[in-house]
PDB file of C-alpha atoms in Angstrom:
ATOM      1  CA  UNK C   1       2.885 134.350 127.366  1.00  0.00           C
ATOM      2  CA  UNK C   2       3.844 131.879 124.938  1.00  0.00           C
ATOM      3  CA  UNK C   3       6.895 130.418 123.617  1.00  0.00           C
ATOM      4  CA  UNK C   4       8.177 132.606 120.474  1.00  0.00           C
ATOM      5  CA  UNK C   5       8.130 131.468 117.112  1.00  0.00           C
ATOM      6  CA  UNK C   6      11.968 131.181 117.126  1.00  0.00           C
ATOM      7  CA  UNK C   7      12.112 128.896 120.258  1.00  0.00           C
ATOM      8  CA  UNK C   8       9.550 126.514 118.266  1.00  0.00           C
ATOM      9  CA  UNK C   9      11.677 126.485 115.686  1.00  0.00           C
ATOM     10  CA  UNK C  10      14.684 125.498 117.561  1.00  0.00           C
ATOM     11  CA  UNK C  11      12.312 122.364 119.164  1.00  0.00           C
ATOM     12  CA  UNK C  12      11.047 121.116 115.827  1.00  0.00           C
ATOM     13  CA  UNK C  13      14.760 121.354 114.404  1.00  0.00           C
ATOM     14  CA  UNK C  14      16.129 119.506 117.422  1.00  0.00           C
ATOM     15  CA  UNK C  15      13.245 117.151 117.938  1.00  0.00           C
ATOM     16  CA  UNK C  16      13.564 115.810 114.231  1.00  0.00           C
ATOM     17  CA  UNK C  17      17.486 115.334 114.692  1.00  0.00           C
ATOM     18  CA  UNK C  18      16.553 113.441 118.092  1.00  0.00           C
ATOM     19  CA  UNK C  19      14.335 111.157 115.983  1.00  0.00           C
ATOM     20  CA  UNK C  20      16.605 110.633 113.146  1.00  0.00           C
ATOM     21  CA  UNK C  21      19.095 109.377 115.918  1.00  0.00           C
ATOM     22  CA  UNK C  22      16.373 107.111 116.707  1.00  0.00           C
ATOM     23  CA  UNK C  23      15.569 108.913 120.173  1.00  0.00           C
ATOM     24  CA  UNK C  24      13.364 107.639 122.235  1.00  0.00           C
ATOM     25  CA  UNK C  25      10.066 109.456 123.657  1.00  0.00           C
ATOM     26  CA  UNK C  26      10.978 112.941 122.582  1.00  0.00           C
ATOM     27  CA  UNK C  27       8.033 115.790 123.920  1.00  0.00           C
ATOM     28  CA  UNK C  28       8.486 119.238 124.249  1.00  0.00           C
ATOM     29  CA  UNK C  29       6.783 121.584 126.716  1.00  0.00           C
ATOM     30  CA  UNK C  30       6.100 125.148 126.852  1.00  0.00           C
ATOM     31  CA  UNK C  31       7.039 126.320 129.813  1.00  0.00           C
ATOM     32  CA  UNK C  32       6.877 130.271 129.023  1.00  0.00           C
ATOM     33  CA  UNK C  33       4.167 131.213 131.710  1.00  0.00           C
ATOM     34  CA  UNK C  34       6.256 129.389 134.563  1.00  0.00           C
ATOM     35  CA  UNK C  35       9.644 130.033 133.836  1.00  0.00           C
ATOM     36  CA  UNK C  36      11.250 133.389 132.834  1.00  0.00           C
ATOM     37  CA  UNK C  37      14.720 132.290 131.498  1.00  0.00           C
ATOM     38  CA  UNK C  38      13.369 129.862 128.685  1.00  0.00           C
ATOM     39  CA  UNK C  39      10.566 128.926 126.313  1.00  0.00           C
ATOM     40  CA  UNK C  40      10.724 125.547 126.008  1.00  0.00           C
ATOM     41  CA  UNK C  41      12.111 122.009 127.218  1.00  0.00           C
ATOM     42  CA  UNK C  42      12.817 119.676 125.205  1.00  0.00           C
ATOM     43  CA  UNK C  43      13.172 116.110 126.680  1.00  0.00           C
ATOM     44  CA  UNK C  44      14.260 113.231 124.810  1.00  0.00           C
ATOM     45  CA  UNK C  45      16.148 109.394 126.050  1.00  0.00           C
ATOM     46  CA  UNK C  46      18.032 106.728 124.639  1.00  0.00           C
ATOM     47  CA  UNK C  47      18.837 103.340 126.548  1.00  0.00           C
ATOM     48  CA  UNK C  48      22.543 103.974 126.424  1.00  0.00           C
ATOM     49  CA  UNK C  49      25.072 106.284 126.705  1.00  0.00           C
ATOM     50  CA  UNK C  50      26.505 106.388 123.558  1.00  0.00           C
ATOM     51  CA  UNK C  51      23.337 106.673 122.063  1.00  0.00           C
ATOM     52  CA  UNK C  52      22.830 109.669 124.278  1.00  0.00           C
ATOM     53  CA  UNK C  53      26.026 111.465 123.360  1.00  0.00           C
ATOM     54  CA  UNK C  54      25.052 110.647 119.266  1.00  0.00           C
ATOM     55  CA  UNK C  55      21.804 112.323 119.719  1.00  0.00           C
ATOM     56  CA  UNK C  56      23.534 115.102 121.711  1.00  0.00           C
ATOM     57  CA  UNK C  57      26.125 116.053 118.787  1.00  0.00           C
ATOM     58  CA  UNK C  58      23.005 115.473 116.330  1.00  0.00           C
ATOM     59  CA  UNK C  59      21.227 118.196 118.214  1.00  0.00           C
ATOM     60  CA  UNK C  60      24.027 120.601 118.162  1.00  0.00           C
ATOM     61  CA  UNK C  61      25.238 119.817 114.990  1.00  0.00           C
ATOM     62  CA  UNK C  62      21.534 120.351 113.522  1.00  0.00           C
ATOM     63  CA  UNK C  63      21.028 123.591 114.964  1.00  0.00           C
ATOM     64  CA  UNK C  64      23.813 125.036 114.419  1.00  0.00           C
ATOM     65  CA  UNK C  65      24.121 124.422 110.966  1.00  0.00           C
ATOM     66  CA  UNK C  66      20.689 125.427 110.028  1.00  0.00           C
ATOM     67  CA  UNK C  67      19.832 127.847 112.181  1.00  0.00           C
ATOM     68  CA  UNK C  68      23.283 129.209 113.615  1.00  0.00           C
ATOM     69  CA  UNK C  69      22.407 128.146 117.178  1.00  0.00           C
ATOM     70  CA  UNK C  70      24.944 127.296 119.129  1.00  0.00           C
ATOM     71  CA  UNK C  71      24.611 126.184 123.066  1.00  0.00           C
ATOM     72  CA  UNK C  72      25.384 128.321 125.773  1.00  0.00           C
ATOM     73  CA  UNK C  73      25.778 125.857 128.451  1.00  0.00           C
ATOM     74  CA  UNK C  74      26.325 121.782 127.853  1.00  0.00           C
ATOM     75  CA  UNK C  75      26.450 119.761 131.077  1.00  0.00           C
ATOM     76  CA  UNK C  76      26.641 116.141 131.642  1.00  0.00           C
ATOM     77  CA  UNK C  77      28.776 115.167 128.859  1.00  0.00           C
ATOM     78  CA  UNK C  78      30.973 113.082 130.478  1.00  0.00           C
ATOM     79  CA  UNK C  79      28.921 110.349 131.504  1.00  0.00           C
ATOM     80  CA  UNK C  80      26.153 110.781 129.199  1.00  0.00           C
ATOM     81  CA  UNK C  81      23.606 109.966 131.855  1.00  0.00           C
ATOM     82  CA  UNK C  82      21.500 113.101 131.506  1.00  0.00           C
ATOM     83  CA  UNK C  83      23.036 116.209 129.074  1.00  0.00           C
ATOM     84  CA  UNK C  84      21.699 119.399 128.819  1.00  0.00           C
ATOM     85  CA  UNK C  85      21.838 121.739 126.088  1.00  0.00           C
ATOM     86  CA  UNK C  86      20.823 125.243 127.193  1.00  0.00           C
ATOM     87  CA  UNK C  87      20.459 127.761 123.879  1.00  0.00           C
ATOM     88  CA  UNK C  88      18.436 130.327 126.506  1.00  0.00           C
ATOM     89  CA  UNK C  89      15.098 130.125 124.358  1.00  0.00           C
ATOM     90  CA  UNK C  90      14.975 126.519 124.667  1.00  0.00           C
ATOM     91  CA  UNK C  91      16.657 123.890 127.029  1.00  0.00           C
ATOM     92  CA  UNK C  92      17.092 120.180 125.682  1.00  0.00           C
ATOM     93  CA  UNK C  93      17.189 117.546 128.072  1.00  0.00           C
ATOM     94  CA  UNK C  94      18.432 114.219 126.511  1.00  0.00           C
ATOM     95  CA  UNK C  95      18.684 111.584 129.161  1.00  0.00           C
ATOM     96  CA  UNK C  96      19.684 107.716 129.678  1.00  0.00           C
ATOM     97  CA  UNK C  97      16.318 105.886 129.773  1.00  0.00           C
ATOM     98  CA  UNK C  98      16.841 105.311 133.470  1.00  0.00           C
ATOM     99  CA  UNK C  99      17.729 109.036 134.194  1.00  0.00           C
ATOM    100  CA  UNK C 100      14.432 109.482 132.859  1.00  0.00           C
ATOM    101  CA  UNK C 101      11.950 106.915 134.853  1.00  0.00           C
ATOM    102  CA  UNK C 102      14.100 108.371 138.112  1.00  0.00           C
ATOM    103  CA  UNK C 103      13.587 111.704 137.462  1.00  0.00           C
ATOM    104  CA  UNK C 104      10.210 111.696 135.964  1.00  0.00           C
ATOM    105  CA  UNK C 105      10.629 115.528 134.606  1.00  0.00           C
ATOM    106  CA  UNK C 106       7.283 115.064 132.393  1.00  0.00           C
ATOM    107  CA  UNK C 107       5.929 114.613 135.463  1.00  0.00           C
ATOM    108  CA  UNK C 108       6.688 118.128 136.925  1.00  0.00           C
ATOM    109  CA  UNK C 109       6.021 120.078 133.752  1.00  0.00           C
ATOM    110  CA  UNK C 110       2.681 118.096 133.036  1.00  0.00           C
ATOM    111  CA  UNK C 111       0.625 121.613 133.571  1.00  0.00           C
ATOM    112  CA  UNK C 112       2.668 123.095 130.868  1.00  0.00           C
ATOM    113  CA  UNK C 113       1.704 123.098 127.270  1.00  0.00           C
ATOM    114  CA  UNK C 114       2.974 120.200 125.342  1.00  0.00           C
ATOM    115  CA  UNK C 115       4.355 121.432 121.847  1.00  0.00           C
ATOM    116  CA  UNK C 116       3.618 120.165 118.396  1.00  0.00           C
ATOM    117  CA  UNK C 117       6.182 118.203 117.044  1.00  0.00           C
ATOM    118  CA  UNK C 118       7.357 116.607 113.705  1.00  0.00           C
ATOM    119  CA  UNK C 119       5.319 113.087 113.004  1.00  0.00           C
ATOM    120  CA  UNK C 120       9.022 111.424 113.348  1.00  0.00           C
ATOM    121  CA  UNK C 121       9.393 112.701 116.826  1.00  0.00           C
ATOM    122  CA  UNK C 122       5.787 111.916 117.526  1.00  0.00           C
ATOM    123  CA  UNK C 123       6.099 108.454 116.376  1.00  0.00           C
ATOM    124  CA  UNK C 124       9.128 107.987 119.364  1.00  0.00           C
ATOM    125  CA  UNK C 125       6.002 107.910 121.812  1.00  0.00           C
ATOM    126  CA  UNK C 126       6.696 104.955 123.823  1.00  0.00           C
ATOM    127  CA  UNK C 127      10.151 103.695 122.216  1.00  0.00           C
ATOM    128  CA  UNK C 128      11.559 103.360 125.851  1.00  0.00           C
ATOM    129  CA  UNK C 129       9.042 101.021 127.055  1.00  0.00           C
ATOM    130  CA  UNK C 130       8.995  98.738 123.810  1.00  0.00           C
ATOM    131  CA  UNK C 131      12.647  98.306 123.923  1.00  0.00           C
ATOM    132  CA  UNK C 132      12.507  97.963 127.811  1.00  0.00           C
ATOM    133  CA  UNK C 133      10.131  94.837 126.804  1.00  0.00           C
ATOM    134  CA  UNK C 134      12.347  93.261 124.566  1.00  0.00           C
ATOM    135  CA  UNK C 135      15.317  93.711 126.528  1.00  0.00           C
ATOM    136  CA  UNK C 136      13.587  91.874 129.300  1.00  0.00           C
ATOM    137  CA  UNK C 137      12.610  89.054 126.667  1.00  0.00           C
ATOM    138  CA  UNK C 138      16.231  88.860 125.529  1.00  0.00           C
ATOM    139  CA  UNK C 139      17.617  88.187 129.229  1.00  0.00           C
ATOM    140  CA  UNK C 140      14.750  85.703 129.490  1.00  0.00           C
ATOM    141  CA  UNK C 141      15.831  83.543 126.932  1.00  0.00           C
ATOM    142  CA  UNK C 142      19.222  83.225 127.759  1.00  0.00           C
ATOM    143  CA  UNK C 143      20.169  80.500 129.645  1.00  0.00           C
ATOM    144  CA  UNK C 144      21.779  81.874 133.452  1.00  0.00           C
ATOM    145  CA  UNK C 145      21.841  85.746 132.128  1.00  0.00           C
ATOM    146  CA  UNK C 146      24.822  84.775 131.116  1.00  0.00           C
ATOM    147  CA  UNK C 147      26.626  86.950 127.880  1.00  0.00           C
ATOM    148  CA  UNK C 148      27.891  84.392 125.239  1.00  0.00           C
TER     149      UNK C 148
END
């Protein structure tokens, strides 16, 4: 079994508005042949929580308005440390950047599928670790780690 043409649809449309909220490593797995109650995860992080809760409403706001989706579960909105967005064919999984090292979920779907997704999401590939980097330069170059 595969996931359906609709739950693709829902990934693209909620991968792109993850990238246009400048997401970072979005990827999208078909998980059809190992889990009955969904088609798809869709994971996706940002390196703070506000960022996390603006690509959140993105993602509902996207797919609701162009394709009349509308969740059927949201948890984890009130720290914005790991939300979920559960529309039954697909589940979206947008997480704080260190949510996502700790809980490595790539890591237990790696036998699934990965889906195709729009070049913008694509181009998100690695996002985390590049700002990670200059973060880390940043604190570095300021003198005691001190905020001036």
């Amino acid at each position: 079994m595969t996931a359906t043409d609709r739950s693709i649809e829902l990934v693209h449309t909620a991968a792109q508005a993850a990238a246009d909220k400048l997401a970072h490593d979005i990827v999208a797995y078909d998980v059809s042949d190992v889990l009955s109650i969904t088609d798809a995860f869709l994971l996706a992080s940002a390196p703070n929580d506000r960022q996390v809760k603006s690509i959140v409403d993105e993602i509902e706001e996207r797919l609701s308005k162009e394709l009349g989706a509308k969740p059927v579960r949201r948890e984890g909105d009130r720290e914005a440390r790991w939300v979920l967005l559960d529309y039954v064919d697909i589940v979206v999984h947008v997480q704080h950047s260190e949510e996502r090292v700790f809980y490595a979920l790539e890591r237990l779907w790696k036998d699934c599928p990965e889906l195709d997704l729009p070049e913008d999401a694509k181009a998100t590939r690695g996002k985390a670790a590049e700002h990670a980097k200059l973060q880390e330069a940043e604190e570095a170059a300021e003198p005691g780690g001190e905020w001036r």
